[in-house]
Coordinates of C-alpha atoms in Angstrom, one line a residue:
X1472 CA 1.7 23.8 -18.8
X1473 CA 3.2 21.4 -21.4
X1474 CA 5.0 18.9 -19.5
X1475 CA 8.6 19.3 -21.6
X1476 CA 8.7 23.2 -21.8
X1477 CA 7.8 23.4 -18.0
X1478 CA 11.3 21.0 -17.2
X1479 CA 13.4 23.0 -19.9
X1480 CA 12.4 26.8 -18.0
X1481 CA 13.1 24.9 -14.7
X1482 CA 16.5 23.6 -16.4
X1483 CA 17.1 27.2 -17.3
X1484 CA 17.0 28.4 -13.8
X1485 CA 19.1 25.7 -12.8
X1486 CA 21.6 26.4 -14.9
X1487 CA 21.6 30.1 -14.7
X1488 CA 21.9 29.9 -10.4
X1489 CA 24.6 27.8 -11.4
X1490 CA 26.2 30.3 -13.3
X1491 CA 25.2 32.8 -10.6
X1492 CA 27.4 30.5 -7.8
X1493 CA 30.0 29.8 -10.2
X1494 CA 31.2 33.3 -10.7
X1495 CA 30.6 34.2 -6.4
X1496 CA 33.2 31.0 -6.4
X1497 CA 33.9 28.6 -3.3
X1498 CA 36.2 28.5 -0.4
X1499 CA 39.3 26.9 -1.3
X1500 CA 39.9 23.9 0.7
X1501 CA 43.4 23.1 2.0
X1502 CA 42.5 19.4 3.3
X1503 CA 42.9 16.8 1.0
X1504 CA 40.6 16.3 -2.1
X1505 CA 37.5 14.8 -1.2
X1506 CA 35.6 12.9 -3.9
X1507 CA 32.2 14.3 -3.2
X1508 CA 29.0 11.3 -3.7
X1509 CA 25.3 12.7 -3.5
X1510 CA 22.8 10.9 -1.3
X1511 CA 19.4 11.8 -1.7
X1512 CA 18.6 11.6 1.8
X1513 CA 20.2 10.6 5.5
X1514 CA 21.4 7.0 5.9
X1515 CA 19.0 5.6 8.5
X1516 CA 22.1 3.7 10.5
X1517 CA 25.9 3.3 9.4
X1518 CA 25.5 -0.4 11.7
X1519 CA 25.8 -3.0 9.1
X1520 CA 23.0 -4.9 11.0
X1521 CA 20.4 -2.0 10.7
X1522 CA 21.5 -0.9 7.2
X1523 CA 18.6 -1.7 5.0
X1524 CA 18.7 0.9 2.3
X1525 CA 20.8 1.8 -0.4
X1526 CA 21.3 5.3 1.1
X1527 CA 23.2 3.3 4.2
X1528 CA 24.4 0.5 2.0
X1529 CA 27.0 3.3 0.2
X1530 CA 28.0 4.5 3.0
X1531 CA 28.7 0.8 5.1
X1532 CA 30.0 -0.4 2.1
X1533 CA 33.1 1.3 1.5
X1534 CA 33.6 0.9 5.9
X1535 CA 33.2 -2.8 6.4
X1536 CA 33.8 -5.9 5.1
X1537 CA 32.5 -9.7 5.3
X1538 CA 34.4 -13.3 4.6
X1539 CA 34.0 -12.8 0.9
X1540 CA 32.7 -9.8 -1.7
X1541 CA 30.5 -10.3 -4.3
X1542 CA 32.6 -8.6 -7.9
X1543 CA 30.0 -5.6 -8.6
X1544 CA 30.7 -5.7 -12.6
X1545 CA 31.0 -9.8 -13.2
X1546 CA 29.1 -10.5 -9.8
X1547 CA 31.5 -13.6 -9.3
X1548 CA 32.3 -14.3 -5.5
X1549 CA 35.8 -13.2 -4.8
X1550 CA 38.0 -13.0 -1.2
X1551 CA 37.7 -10.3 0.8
X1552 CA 38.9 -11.1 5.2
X1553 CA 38.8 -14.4 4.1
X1554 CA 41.7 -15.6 1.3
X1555 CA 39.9 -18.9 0.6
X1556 CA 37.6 -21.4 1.5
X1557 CA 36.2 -25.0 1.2
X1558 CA 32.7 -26.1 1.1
X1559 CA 31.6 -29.7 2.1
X1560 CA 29.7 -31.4 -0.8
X1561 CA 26.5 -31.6 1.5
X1562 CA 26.8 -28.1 1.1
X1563 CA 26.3 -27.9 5.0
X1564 CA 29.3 -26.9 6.5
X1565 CA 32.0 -23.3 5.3
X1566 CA 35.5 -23.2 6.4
X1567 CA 37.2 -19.9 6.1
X1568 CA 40.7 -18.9 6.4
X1569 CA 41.2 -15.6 7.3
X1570 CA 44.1 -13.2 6.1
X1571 CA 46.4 -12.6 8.3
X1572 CA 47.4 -8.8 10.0
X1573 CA 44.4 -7.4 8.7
X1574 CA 43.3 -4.0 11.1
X1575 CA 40.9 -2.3 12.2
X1576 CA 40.5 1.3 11.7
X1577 CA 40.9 1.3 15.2
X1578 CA 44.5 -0.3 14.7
X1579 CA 43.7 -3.6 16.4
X1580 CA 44.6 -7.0 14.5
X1581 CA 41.0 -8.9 13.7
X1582 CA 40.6 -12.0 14.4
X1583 CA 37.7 -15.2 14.0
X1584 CA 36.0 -14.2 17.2
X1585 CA 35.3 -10.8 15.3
X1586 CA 33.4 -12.6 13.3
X1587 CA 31.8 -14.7 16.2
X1588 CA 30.6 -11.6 17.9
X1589 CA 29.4 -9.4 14.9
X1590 CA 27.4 -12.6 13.8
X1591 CA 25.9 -12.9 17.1
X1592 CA 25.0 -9.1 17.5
X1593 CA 23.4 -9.4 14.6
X1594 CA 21.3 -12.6 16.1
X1595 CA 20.6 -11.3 19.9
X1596 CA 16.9 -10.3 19.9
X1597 CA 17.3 -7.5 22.0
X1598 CA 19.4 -5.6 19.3
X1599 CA 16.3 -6.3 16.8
X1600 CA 18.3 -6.1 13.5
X1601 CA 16.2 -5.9 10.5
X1602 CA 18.8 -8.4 8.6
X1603 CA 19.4 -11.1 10.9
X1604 CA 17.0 -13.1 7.9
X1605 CA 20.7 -13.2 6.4
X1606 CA 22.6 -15.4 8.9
X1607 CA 19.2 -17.4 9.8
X1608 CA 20.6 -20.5 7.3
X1609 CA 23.3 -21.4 10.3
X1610 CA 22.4 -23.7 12.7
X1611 CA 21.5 -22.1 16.2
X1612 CA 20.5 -19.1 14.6
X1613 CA 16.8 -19.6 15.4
X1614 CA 17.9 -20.5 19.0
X1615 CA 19.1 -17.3 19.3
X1616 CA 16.6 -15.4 17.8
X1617 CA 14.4 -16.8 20.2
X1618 CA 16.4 -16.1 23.0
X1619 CA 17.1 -19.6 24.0
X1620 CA 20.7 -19.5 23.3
X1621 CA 23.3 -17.3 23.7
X1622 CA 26.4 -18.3 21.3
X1623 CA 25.8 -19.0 17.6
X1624 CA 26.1 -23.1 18.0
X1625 CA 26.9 -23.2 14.1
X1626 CA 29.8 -21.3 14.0
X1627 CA 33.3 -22.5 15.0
X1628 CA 36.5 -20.6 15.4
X1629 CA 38.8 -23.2 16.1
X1630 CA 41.6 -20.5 16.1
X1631 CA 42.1 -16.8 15.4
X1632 CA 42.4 -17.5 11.5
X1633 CA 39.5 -20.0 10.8
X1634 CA 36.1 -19.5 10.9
X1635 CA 33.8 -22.9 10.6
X1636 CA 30.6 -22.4 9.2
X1637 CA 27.3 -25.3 9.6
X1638 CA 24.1 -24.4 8.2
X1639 CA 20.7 -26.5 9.4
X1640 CA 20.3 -27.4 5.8
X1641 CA 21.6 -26.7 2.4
X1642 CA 21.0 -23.0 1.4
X1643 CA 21.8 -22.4 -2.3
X1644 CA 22.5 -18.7 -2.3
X1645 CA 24.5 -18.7 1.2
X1646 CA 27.9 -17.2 0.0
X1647 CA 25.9 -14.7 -2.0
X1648 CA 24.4 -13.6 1.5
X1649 CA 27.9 -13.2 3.4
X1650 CA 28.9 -10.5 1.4
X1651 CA 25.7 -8.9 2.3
X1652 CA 26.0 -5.7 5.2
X1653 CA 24.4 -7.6 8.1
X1654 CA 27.3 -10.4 7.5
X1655 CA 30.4 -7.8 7.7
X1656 CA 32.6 -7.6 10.7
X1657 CA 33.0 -5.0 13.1
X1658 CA 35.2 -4.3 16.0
X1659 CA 33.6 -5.4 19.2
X1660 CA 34.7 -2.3 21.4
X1661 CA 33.1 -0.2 19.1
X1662 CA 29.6 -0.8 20.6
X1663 CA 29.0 0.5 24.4
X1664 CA 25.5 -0.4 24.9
X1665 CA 22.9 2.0 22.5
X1666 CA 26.0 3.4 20.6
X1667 CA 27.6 2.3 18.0
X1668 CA 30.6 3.7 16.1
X1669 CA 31.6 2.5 12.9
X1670 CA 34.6 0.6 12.9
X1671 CA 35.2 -1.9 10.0
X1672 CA 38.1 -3.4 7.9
X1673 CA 37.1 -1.2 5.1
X1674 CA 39.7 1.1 2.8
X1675 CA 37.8 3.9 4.3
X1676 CA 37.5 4.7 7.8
X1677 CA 34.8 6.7 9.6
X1678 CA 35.4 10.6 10.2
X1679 CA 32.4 12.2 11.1
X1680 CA 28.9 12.5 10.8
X1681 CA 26.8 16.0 10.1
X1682 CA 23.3 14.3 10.2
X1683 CA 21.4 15.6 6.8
X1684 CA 24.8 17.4 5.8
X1685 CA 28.0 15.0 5.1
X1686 CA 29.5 11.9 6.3
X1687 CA 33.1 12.0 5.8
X1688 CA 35.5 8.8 5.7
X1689 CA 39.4 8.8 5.0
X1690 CA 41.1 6.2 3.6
X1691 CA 42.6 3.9 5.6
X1692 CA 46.4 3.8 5.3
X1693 CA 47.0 0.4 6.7
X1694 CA 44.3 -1.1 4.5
X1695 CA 45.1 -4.9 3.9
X1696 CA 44.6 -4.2 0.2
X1697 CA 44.8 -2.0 -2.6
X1698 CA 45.2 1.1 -1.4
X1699 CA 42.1 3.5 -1.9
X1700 CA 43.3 6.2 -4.8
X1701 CA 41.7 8.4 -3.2
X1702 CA 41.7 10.5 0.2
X1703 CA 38.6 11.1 1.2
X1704 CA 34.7 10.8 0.3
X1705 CA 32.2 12.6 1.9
X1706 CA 28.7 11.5 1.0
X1707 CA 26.8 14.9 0.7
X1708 CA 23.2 14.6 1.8
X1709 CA 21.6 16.6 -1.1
X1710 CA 17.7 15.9 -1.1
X1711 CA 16.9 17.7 -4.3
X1712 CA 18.4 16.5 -7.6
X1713 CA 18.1 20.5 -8.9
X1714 CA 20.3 21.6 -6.3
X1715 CA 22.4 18.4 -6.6
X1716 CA 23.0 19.0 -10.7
X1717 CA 23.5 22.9 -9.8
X1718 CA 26.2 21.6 -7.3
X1719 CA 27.9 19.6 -9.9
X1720 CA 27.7 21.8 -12.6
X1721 CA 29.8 24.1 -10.1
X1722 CA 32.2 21.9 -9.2
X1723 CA 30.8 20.7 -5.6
X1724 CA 29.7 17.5 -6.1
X1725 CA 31.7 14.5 -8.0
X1726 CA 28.5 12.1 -8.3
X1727 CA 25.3 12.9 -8.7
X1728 CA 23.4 9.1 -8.5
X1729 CA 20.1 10.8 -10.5
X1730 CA 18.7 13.5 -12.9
X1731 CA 16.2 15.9 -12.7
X1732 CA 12.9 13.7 -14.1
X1733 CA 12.6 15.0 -17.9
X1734 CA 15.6 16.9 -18.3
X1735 CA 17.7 13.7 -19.8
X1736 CA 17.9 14.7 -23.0
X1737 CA 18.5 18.6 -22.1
X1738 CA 21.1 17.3 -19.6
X1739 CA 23.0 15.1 -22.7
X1740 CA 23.2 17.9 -24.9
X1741 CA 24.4 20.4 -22.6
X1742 CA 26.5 17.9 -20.3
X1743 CA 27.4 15.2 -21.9
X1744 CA 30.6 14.7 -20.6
X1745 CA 28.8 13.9 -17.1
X1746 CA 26.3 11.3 -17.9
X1747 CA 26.8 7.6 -17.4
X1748 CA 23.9 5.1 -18.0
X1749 CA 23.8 1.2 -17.7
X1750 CA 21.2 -1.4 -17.4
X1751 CA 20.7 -2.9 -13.6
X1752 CA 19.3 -5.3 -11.3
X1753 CA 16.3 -2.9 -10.2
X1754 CA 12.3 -3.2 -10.4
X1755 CA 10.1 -0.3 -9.5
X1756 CA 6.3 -0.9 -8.5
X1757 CA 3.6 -0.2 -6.3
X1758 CA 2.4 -2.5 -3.7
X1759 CA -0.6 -2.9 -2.1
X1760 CA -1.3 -3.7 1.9
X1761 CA -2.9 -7.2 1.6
X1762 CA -3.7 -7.0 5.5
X1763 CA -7.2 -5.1 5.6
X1764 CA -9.4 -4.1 3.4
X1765 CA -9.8 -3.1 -0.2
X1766 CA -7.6 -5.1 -1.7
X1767 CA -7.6 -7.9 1.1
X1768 CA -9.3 -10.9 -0.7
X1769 CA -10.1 -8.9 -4.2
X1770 CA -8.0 -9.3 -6.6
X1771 CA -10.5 -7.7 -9.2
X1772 CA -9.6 -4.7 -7.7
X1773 CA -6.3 -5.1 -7.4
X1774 CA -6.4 -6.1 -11.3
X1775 CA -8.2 -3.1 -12.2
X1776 CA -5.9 -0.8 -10.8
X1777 CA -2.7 -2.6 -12.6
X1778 CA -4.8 -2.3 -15.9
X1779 CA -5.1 0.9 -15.6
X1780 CA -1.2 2.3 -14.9
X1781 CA 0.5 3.4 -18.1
X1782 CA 3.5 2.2 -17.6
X1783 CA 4.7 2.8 -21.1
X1784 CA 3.7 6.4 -20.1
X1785 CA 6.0 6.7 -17.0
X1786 CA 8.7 5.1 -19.6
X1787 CA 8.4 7.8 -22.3
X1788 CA 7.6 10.8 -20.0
X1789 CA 9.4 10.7 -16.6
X1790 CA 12.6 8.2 -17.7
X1791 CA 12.6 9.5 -21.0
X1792 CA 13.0 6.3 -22.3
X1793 CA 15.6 5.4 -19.9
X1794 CA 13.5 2.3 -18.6
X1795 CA 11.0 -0.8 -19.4
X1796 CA 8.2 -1.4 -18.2
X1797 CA 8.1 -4.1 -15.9
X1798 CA 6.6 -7.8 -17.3
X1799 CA 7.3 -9.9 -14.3
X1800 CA 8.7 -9.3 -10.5
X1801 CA 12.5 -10.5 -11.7
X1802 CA 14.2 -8.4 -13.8
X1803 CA 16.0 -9.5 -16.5
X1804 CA 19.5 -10.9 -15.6
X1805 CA 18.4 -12.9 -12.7
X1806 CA 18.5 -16.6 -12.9
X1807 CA 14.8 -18.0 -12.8
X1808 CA 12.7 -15.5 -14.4
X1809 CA 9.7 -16.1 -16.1
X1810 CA 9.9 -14.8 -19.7
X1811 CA 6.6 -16.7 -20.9
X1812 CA 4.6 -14.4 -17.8
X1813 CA 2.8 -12.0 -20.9
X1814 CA 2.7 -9.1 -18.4
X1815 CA -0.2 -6.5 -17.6
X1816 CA -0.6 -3.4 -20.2
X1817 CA -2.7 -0.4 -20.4
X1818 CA -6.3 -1.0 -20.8
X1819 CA -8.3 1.5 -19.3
X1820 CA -11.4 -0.2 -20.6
X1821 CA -10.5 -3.3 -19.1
X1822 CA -9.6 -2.1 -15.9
X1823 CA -13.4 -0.4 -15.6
X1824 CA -15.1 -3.9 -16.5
X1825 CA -12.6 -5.3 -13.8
X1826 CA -13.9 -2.8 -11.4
X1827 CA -17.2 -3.6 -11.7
X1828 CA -16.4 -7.0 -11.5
X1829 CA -14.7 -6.1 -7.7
X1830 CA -17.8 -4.3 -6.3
X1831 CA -17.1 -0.7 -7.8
X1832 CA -18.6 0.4 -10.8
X1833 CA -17.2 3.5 -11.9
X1834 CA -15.6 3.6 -8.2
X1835 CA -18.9 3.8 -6.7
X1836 CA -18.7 2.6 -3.2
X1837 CA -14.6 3.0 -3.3
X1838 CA -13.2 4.5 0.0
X1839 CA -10.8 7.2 -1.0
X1840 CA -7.4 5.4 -0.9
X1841 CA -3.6 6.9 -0.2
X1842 CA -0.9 6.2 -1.8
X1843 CA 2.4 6.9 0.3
X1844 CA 6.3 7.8 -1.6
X1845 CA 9.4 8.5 -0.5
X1846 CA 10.3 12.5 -1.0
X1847 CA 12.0 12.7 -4.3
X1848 CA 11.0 14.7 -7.6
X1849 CA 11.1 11.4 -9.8
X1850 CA 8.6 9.5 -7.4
X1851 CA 6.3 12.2 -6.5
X1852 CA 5.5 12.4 -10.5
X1853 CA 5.6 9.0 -10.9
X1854 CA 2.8 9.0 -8.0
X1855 CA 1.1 12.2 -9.4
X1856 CA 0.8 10.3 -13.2
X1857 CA -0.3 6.9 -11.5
X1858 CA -3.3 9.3 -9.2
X1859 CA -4.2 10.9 -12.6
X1860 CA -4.7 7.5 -14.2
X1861 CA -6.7 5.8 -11.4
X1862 CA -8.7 8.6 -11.5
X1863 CA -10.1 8.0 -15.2
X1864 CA -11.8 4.9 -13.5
X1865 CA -13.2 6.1 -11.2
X1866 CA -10.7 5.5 -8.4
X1867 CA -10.2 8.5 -5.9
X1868 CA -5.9 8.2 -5.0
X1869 CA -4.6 10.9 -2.2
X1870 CA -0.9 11.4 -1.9
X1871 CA 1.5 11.7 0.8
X1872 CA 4.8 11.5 1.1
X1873 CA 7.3 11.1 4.2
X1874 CA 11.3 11.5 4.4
X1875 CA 13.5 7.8 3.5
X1876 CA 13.5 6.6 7.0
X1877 CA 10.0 7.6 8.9
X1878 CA 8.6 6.1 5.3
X1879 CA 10.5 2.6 5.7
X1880 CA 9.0 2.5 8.9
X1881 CA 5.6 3.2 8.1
X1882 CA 6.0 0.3 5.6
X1883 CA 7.4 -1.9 8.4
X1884 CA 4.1 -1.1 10.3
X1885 CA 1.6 -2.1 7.3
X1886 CA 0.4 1.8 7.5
X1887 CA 0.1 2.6 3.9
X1888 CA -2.7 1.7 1.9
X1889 CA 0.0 1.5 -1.3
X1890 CA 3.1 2.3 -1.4
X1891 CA 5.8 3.2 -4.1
X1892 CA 9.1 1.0 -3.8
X1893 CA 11.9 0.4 -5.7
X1894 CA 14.2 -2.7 -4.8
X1895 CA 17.8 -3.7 -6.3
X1896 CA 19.4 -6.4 -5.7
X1897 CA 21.2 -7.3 -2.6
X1898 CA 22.5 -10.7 -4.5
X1899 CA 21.9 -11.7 -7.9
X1900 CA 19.5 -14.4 -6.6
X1901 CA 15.8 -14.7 -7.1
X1902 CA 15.7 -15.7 -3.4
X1903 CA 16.1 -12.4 -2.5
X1904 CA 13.2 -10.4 -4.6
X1905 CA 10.7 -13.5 -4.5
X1906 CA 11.5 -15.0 -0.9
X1907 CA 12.6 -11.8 0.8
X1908 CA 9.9 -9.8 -0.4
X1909 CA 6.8 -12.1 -0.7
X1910 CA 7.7 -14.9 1.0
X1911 CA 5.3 -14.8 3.9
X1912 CA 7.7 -15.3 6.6
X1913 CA 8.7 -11.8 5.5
X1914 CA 5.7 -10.5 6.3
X1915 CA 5.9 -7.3 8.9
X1916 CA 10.0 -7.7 8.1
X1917 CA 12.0 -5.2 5.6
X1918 CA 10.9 -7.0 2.5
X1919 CA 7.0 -7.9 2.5
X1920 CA 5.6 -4.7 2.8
X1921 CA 2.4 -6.4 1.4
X1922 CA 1.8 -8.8 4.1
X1923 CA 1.5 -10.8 1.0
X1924 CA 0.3 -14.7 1.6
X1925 CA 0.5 -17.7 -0.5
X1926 CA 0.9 -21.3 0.6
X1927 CA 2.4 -23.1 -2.7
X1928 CA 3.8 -19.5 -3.4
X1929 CA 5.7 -20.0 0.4
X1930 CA 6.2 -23.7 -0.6
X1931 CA 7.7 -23.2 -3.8
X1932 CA 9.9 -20.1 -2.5
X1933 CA 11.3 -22.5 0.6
X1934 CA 11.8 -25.5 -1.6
X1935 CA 13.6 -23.4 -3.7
X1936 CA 16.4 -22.4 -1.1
X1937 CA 17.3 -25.6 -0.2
X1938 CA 17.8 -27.0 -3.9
X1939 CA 21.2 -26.9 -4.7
X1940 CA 20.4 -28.0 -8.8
X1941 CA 20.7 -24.9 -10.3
X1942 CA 18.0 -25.7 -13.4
X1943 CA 15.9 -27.5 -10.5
X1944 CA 16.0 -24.0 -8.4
X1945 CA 15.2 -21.9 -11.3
X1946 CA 12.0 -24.0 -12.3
X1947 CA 10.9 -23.7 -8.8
X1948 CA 11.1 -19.7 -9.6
X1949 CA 9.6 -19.5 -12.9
X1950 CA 6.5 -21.3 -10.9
X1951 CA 6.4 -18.8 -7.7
X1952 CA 6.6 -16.0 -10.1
X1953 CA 3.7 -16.9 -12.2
X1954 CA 1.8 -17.5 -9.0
X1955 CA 2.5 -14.1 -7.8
X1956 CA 2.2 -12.0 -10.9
X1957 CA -1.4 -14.0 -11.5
X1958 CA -2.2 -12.6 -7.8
X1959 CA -1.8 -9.3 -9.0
X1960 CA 0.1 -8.5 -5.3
X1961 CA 1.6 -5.5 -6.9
X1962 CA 1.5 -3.3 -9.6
X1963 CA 4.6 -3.8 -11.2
X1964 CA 6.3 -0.5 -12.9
X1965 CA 9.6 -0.1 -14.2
X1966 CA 13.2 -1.9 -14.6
X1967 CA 15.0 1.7 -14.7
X1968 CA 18.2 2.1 -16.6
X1969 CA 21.0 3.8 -13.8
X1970 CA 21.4 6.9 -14.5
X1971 CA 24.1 8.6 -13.1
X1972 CA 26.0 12.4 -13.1
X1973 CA 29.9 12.1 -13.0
X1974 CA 33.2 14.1 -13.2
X1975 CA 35.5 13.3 -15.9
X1976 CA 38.3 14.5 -13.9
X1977 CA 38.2 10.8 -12.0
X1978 CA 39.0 7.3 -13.7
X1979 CA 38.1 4.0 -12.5
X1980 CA 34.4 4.2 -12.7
X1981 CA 33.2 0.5 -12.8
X1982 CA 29.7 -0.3 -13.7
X1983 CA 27.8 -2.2 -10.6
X1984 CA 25.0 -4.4 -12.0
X1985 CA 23.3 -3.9 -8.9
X1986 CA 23.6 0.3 -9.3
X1987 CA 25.4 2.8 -8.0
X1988 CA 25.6 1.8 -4.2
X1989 CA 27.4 -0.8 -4.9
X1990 CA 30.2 1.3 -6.6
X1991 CA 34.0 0.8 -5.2
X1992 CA 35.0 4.2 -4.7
X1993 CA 37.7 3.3 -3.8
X1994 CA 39.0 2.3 -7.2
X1995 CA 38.8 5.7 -7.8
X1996 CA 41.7 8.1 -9.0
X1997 CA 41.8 11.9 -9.7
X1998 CA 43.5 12.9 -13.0
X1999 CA 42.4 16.4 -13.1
X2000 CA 44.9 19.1 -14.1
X2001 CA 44.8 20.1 -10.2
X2002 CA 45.4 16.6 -9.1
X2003 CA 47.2 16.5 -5.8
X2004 CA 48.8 13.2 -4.2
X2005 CA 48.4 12.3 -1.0

């Protein structure tokens, strides 16, 4: 069926249950008005040292807090628990002052050793944190990690309102990574052992969690700050966007953080007052396991198959033109890019010659090979167009697809032969798409799901760290980058445009250049001709 008619008749039906669920109407709810945010699927862990995903990151977010925040819109590093700070000019050593009377949710007055024993949970082996990469720049870290030490040896409280900072060696992006999740503070007597409860700083506090329903958070009345403008969010786990759109359309959703793949421009004309678009810090591509064979050691083949995506295709058909197709691994915006990399296009002639070249003619002698997704409508087309393609060279692609968090740990485990992935930025830094996810000290870590291996790449990447001359840092970049992109370790996609569902009846939207999880809720304010205060 022609691709465009099939997504209007499933529009249709969309739009016609909502109709259908509009007239039945909803319970009226006497509670306080919740501002209701889609997730795709259940956070893996609300624990700022096992939140690795954006679904968690929205969530942890808006809960917990760190020394200093990174401004979503400008990206400029502001205050948060700490009201200022000094940095030697050796760049080694970080002394924070703390605000004073700042509370938990749990009404308890925080203090530095919050911050000593959140940064050394985060460092004890035995709690196995995915993020502990983030506070590895401080001295002692690695003893800890090791389990040689106890107590972070870098880090100083020298009273309840200072927190002294020494790193092992100048690390350019450092302040960038404190405002990261696995840097936040939480209250100590909120972990008994294997449980954790999420107690932050945050403007919202924790409620209640329906695993693969809602969680719930309340605003915090004795914030230290601005006051949230709203009540209440709960984060509606809401796997398909269909239903998601239906919800909103009917008034039970506030946020819907994706559309229904080919319906942008049905969803604009109909529902215009609802979409919100704006570039951000995101690449999309497909990687491939560099530990074992076929594409161990052959980067013919692994040329072949980037020759022969059409990622002008994927552009057109499934973002509606909502994205670009990806030259290099940075996207633009981030400092260090290489603009003069020319890219890899379509060239389905090429990628057969280069085939050939590999040891496969016409895919002759090519095991059948899988490539794994995340369940979500956008990515199993994206993966359905990319098998369709392979296959006009010859190259036998199977599919299979797992739920957000048993797929993040297959990647951790090297199990897929290639895998789909998106990554946004956690910091506006090329440290943390080059080193983070190539670097091969990443490798079997949350980042290099490739086990991809380079020694100047590595050198060039670690140098780069360290360099505190900004033009001397970037240059570094632009020469990993080549590197990688000439080693073909992935096959790069997309930078997607967000694309976002909102309700009107809210003001304060801000625009996150690192996308929609990074959105302050709390900044929020209903307007709506029902608007109640609270």
């Amino acid at each position: 069926m022609n691709k465009p008619v099939y997504c209007f008749l499933v529009f249709s039906m969309i739009v016609m249950a909502a109709l259908f669920f509009a007239g039945c109407g909803a319970p009226a709810d006497d509670g306080p008005l919740a501002f209701r945010y889609r997730l795709a699927s259940d956070p893996p862990s609300l624990d700022p040292i096992h939140t690795t995903d954006t679904s968690s990151a929205t969530v942890v977010f808006r809960i917990f807090e760190g020394l200093i925040e990174q401004d979503p819109v400008t990206l400029e590093i502001v205050p948060a628990l700490a009201s200022r700070w000094e940095v030697t000019p050796d760049g080694l050593t970080y002394t924070f002052h703390l605000k004073h009377g700042v509370k938990f949710h749990n009404g308890r007055e925080m203090t530095s050793a919050d911050f000593r024993y959140s940064f050394e949970r985060c460092l004890t082996p035995e709690n196995a944190s995915e993020r502990s990469w983030v506070l590895s720049p401080i001295a002692g870290s690695d003893a800890m990690l090791d389990g040689k030490a106890k107590t972070l040896s870098g880090l100083e409280t020298p009273d309840g309102s200072t927190v002294v900072i020494r790193l092992e060696k100048p690390f350019a992006p450092f302040l960038s990574y404190l405002a990261m999740e696995a840097a936040r503070v939480v209250a100590r007597e909120s972990v008994e052992g294997d449980r954790f409860t999420p107690v932050g700083t945050g403007p919202f506090r924790f409620v209640d969690w329906q695993h693969d329903i809602r969680v719930r958070l309340d605003a915090f009345p004795e914030y230290h700050g601005e006051k949230a403008g709203i009540p209440r969010v709960d984060f509606e786990i809401v796997p398909d966007v269909g239903v998601a759109l239906m919800k909103l359309v009917v008034g039970e959703l506030d946020l819907v953080n994706e559309m229904p793949p080919g319906q942008l421009a049905v969803i604009k004309k109909k529902y215009g007052k609802f979409v919100r678009t704006w570039p951000y810090l995101r690449l999309e591509y497909i990687g491939f396991n560099l530990t074992r064979p076929p594409f161990r050691d052959n980067l013919k083949l692994r040329q072949a198959l980037s020759w022969a995506v059409d990622r002008e295709g994927i552009a057109d058909i499934m973002y509606e033109g909502a994205a670009y197709p990806a030259t290099t691994i940075l996207p633009p915006g981030i400092p260090g890019r290489n603009d003069d990399i020319p890219g890899i296009g379509y060239d389905p002639a090429k990628a057969a010659a280069l085939l050939a070249e590999a040891g496969y003619p016409g895919g002759k002698g090519l095991p059948s090979i899988t490539l794994w997704y995340n369940t979500n409508e956008m990515h199993q087309q994206i993966a359905q167009y990319v098998q369709s393609t392979l296959r006009e060279i010859g190259v036998d692609i199977r599919l299979k697809s797992l739920d957000w968090p048993a797929y993040l740990k297959a990647c951790d485990n090297f199990e897929p032969d290639m895998y789909r992935m998106g990554w946004v930025a956690d910091i506006p830094d090329a440290d943390n798409f080059l080193y983070i996810l190539l670097n091969s000290a990443q490798s079997g870590a949350p980042g290099n799901y490739s086990g991809y291996s380079s020694p100047e790449f590595d050198r060039l990447t670690n140098e780069a760290r360290i360099e505190l001359d900004p033009a001397r840092r970037e240059e570094l970049y632009r020469r990993a980058e080549r590197i990688a992109t000439d080693d073909a370790c992935w096959i790069l996609l997309m930078y997607p445009v967000q694309r976002l569902l909102f309700n009107p009846e809210y003001e304060g939207l801000v625009y996150p250049k690192q996308g929609d999880f990074r959105i302050p809720v709390e900044r929020l304010r209903y307007v709506g001709e029902n608007a109640k205060i609270f």
